[in-house]
Tab-separated table of N, CA and C in Angstrom:
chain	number	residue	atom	x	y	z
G	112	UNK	N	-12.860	-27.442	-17.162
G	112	UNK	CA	-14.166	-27.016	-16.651
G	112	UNK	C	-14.546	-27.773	-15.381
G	113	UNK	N	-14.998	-27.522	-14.258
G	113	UNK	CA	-15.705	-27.833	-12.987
G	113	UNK	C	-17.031	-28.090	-13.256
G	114	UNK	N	-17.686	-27.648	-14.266
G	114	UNK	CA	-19.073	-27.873	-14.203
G	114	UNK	C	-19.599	-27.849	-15.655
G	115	UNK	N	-20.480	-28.613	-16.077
G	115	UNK	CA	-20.965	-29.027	-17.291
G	115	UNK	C	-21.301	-27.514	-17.968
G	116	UNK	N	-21.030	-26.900	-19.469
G	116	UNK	CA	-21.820	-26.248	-20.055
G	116	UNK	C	-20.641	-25.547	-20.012
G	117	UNK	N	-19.608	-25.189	-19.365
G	117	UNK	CA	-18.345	-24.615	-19.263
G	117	UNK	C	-17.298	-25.199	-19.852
G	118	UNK	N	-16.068	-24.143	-20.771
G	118	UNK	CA	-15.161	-24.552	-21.301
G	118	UNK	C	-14.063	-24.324	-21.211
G	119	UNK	N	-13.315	-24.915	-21.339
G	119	UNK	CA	-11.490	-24.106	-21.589
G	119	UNK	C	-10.602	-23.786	-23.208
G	120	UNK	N	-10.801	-23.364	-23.748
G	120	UNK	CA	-9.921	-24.447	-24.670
G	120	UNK	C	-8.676	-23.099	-24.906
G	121	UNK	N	-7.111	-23.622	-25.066
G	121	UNK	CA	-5.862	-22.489	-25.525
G	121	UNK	C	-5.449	-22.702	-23.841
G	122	UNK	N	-4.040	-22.445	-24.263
G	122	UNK	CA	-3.293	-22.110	-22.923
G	122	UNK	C	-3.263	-20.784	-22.506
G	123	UNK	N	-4.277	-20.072	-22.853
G	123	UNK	CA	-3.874	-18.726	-22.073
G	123	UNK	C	-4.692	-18.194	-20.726
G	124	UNK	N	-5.437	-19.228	-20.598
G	124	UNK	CA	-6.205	-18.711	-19.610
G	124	UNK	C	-5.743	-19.090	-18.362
G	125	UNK	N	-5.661	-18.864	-16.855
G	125	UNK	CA	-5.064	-19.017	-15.952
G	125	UNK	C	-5.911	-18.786	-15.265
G	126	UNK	N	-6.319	-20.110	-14.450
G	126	UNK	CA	-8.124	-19.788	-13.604
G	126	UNK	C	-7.484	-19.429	-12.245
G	127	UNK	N	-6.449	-19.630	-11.874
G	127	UNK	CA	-5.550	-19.429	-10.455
G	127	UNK	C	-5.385	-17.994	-10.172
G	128	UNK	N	-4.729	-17.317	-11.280
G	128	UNK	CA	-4.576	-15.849	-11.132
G	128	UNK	C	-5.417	-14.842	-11.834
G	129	UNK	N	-7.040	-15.443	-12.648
G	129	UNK	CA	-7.402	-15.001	-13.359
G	129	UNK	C	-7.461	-13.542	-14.278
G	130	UNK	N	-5.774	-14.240	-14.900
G	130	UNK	CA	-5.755	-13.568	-16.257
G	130	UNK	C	-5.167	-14.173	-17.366
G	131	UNK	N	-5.987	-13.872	-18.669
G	131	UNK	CA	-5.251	-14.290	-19.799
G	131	UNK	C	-4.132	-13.968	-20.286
G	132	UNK	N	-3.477	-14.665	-20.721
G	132	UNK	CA	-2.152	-14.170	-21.423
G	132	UNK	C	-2.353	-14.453	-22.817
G	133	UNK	N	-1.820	-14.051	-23.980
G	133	UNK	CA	-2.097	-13.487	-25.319
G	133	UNK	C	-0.810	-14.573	-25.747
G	134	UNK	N	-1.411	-15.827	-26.347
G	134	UNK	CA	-0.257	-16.748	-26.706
G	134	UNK	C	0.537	-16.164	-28.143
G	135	UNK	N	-0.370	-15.391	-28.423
G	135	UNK	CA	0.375	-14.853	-30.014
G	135	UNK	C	-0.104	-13.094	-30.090
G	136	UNK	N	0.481	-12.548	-30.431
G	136	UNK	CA	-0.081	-10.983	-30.840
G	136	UNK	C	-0.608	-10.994	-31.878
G	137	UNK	N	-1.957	-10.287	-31.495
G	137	UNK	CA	-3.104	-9.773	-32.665
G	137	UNK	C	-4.141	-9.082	-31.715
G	138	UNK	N	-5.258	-8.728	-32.628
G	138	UNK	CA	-5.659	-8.137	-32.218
G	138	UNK	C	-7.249	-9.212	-31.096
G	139	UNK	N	-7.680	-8.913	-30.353
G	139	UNK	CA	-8.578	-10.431	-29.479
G	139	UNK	C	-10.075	-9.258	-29.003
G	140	UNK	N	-10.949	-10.248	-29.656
G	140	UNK	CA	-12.309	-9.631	-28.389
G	140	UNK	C	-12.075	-10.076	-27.319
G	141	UNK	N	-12.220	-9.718	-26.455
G	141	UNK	CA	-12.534	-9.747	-24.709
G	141	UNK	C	-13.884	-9.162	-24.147
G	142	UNK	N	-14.193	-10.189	-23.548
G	142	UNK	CA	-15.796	-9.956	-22.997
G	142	UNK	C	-15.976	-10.379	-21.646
G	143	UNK	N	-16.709	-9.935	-20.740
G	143	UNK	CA	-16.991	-10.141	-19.639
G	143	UNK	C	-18.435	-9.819	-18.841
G	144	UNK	N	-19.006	-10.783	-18.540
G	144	UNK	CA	-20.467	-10.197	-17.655
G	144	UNK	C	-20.361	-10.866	-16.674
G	145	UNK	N	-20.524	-10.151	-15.618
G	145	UNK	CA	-20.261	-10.179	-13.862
G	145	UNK	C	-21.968	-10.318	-13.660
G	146	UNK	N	-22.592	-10.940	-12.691
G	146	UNK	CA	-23.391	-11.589	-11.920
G	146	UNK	C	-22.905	-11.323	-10.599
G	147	UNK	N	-23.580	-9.900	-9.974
G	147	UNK	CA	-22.989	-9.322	-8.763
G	147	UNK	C	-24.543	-9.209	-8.328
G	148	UNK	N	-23.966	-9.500	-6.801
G	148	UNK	CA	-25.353	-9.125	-5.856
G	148	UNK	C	-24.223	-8.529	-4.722
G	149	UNK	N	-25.449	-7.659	-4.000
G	149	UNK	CA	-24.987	-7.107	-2.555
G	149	UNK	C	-24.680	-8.355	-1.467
G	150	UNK	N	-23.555	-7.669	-0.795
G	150	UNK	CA	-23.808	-8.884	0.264
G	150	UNK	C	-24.233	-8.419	1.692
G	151	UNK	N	-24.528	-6.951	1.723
G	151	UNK	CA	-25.413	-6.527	2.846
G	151	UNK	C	-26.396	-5.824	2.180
G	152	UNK	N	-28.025	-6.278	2.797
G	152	UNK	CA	-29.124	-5.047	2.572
G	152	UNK	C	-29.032	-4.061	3.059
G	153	UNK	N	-29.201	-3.144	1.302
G	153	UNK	CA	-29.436	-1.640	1.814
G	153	UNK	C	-31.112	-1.519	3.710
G	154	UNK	N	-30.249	-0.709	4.151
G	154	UNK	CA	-31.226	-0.233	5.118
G	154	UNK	C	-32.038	0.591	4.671
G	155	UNK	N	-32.863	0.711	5.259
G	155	UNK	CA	-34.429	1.752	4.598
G	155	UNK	C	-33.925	3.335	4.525
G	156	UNK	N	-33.857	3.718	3.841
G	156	UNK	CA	-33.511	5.045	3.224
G	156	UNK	C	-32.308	5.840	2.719
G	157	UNK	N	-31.241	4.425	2.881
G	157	UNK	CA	-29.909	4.806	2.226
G	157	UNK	C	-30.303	4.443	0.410
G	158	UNK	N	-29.644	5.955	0.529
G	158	UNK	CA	-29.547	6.109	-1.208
G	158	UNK	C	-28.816	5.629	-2.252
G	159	UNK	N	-28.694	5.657	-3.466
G	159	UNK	CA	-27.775	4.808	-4.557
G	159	UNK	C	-26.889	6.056	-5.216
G	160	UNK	N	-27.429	7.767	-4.435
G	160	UNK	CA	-26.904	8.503	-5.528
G	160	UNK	C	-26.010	8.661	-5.485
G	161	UNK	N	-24.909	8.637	-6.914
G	161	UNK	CA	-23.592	8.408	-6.916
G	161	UNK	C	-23.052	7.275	-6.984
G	162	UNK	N	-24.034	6.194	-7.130
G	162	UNK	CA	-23.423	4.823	-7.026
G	162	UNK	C	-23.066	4.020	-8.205
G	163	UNK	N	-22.281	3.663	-8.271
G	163	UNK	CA	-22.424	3.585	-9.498
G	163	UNK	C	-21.156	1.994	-9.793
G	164	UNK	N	-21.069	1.266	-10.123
G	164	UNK	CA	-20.350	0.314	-10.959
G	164	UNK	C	-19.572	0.088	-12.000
G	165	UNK	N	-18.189	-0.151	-12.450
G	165	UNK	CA	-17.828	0.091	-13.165
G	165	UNK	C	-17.032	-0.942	-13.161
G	166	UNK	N	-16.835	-1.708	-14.694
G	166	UNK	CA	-16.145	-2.647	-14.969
G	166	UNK	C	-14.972	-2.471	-15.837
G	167	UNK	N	-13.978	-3.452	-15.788
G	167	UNK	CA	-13.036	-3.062	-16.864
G	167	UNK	C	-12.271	-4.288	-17.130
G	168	UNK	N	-11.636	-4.005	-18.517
G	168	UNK	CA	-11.141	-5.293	-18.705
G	168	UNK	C	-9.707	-4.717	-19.061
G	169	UNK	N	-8.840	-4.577	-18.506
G	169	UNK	CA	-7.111	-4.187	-18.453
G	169	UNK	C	-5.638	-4.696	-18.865
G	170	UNK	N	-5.256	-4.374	-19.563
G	170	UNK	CA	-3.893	-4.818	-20.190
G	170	UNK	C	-2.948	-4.445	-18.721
G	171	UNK	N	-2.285	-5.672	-18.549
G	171	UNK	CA	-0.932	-5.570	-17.946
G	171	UNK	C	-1.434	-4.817	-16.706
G	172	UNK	N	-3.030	-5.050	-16.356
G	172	UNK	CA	-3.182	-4.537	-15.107
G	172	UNK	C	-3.180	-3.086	-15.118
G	173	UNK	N	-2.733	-2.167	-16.550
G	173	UNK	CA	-2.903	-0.591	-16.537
G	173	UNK	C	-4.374	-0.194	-16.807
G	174	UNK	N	-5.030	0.382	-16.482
G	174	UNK	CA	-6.252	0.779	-16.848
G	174	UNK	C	-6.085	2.034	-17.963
G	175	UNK	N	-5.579	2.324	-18.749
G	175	UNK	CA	-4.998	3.576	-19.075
G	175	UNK	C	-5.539	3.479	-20.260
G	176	UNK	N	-6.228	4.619	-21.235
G	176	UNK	CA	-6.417	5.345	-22.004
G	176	UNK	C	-5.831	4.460	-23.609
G	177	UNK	N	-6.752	4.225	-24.193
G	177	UNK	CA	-6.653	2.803	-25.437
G	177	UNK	C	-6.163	1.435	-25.037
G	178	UNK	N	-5.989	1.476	-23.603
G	178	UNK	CA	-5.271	-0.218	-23.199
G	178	UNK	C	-6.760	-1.070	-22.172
G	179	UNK	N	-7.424	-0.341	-22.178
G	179	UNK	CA	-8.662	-1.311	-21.469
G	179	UNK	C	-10.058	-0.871	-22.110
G	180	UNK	N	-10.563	-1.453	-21.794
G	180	UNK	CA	-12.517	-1.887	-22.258
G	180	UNK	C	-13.005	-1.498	-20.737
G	181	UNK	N	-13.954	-0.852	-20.733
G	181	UNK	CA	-14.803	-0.312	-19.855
G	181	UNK	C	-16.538	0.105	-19.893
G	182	UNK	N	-17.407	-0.474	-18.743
G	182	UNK	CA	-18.487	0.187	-18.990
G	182	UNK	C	-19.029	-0.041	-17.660
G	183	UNK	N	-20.078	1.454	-17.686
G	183	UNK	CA	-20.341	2.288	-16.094
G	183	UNK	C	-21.747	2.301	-15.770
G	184	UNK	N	-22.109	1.472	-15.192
G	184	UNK	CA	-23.912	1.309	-14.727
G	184	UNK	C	-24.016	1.618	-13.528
G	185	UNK	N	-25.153	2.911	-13.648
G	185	UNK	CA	-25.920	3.754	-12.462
G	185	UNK	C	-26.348	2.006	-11.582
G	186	UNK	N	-26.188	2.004	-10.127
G	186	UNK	CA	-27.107	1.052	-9.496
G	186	UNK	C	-28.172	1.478	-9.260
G	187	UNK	N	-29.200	1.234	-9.385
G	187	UNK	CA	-30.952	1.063	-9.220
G	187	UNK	C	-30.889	0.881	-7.588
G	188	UNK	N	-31.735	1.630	-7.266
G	188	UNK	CA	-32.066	1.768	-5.720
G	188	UNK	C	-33.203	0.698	-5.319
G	189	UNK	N	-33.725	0.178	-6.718
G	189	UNK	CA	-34.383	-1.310	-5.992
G	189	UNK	C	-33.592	-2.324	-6.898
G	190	UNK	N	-33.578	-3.185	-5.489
G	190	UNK	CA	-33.257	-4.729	-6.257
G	190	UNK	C	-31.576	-4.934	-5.768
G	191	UNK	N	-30.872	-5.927	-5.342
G	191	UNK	CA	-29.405	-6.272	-4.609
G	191	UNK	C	-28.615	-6.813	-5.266
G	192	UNK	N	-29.387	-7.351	-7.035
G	192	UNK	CA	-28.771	-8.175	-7.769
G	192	UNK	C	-28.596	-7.539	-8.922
G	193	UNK	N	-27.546	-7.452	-9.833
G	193	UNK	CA	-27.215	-7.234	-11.124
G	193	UNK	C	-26.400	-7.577	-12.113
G	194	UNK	N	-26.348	-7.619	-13.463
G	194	UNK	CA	-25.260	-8.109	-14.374
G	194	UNK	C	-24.916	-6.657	-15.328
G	195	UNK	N	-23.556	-6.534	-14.941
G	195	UNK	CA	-22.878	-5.569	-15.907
G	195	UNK	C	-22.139	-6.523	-16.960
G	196	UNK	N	-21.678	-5.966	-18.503
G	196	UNK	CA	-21.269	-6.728	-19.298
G	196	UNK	C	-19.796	-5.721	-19.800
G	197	UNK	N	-19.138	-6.065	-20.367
G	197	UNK	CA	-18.050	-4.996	-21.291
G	197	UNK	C	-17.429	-5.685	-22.437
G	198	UNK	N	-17.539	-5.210	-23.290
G	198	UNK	CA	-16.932	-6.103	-24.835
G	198	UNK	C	-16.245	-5.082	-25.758
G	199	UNK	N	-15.289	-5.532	-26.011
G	199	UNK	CA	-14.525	-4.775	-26.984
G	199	UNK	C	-13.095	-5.197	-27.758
G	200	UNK	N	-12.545	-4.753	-28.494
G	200	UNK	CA	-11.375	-5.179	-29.334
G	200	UNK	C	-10.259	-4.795	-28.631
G	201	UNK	N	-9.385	-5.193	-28.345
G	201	UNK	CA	-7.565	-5.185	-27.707
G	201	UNK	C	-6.831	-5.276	-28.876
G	202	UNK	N	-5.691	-4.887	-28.668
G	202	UNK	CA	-4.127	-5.618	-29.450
G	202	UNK	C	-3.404	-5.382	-28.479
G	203	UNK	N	-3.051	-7.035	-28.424
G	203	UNK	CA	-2.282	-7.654	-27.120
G	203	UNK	C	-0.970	-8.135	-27.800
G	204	UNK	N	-0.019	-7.641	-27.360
G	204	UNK	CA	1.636	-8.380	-27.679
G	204	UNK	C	1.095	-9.670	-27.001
G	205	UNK	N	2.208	-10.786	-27.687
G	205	UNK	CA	2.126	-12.252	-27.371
G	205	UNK	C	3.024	-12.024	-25.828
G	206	UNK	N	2.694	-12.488	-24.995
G	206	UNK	CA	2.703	-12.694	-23.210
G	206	UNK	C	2.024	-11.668	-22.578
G	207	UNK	N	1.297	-10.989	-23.090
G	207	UNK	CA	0.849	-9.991	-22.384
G	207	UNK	C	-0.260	-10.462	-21.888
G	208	UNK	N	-1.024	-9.702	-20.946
G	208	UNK	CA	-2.339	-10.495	-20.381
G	208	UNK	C	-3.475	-9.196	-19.739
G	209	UNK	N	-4.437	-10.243	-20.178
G	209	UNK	CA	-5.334	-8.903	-19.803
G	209	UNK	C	-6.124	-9.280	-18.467
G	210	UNK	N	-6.947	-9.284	-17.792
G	210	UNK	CA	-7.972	-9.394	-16.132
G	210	UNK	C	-9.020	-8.078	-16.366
G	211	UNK	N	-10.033	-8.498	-15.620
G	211	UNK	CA	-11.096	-7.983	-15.262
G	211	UNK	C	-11.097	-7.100	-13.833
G	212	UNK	N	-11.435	-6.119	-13.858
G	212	UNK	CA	-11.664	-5.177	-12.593
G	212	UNK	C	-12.731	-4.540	-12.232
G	213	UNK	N	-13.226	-4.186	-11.348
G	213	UNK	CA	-14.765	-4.255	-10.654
G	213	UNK	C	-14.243	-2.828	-9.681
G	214	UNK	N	-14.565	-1.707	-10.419
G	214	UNK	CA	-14.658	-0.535	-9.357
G	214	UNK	C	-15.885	-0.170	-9.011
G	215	UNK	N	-16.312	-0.198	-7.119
G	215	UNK	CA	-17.538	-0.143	-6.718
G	215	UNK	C	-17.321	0.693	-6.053
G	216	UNK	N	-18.798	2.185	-6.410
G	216	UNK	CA	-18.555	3.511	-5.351
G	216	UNK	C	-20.213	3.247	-4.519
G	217	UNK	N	-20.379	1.783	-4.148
G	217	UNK	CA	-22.276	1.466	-4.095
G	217	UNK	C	-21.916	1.699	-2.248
G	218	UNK	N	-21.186	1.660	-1.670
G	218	UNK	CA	-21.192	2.083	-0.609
G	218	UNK	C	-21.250	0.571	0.274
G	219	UNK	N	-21.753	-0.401	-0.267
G	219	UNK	CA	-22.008	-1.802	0.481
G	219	UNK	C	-21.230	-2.929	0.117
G	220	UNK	N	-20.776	-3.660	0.542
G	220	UNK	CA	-19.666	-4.768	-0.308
G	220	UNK	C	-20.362	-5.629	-1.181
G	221	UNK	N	-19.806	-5.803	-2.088
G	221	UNK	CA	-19.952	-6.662	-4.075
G	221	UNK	C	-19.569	-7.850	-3.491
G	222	UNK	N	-20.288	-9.208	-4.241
G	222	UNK	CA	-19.736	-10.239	-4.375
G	222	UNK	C	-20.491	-10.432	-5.953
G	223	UNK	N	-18.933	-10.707	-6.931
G	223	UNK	CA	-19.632	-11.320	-7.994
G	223	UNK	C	-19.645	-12.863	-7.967
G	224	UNK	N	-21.064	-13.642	-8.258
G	224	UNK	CA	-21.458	-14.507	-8.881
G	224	UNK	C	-21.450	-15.579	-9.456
G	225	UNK	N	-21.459	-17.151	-9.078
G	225	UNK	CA	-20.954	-17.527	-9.605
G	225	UNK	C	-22.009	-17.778	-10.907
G	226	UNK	N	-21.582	-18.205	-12.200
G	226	UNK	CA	-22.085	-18.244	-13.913
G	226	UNK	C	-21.535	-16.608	-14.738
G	227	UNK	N	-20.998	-15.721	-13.731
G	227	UNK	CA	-20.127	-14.468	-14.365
G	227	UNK	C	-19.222	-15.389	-15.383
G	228	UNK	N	-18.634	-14.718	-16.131
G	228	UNK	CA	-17.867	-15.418	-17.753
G	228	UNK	C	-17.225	-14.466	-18.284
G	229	UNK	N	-15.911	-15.033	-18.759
G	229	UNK	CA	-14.743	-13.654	-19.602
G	229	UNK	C	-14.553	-14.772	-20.404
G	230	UNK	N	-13.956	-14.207	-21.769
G	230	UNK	CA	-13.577	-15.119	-23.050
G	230	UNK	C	-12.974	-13.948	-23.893
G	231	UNK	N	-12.189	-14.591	-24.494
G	231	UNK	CA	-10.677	-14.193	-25.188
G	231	UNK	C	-10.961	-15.018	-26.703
G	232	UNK	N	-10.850	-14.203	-27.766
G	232	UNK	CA	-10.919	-14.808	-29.059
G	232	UNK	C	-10.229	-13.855	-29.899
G	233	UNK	N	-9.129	-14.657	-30.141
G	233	UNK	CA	-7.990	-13.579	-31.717
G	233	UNK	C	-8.958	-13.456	-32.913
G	234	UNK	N	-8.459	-12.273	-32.970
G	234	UNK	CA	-9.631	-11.900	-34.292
G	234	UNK	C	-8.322	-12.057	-35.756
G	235	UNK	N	-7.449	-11.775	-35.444
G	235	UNK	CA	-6.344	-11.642	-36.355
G	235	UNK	C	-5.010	-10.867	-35.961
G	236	UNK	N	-3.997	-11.112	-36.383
G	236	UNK	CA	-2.587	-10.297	-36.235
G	236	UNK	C	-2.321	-9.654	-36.790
């Protein structure tokens, strides 16, 4: 940890390439909430419609159909700051690894946050 209140604990986490790897196969919650703000202000009368955010949490980097966790928040046309969250159950083979992905159709460039947080917990094999 870099900063108090923050933890590490298991070798699977990899803060360099941030993704976990699955030291044993079973099945793991994976969770993630992003702390994203704009990093340019909207100008006066550009719209949000269609905008929309979408997070995901991905096996082996596939986004594909029972292999990732996903969830899709309309952006609000007021306000530059927001937290999307995504939680859900995996079954991860042991070396496999899962990462977080941030698809933005908001039209302005994302920076997530720093206090955003992902965590990995085996539920059983």
């Amino acid at each position: 940890p870099e900063r108090e209140g923050t933890f590490h604990r298991g070798p699977g986490l990899n803060l360099t390439s941030g993704q976990y790897t699955a030291p044993i196969a079973g099945y793991y919650t994976l969770s993630s909430t992003l702390h994203i703000v704009r990093r340019e202000p909207r100008r006066k009368g550009q719209g949000c419609r269609g905008s929309r955010l979408r997070v995901l949490i991905c096996v082996q980097s596939r986004c594909q159909h029972n292999s990732h966790l996903e969830t899709i928040s309309r952006l609000e046309s007021s306000g530059d700051r927001f937290t999307i969250s995504v939680t859900g159950t995996l079954y991860l083979q042991a070396g496999q690894y899962a990462s977080v992905f941030v698809d933005n159709t908001a039209g302005s460039p994302l920076t997530v946050q720093s206090g955003s947080d992902f965590s990995a917990i085996l539920l059983g094999v």
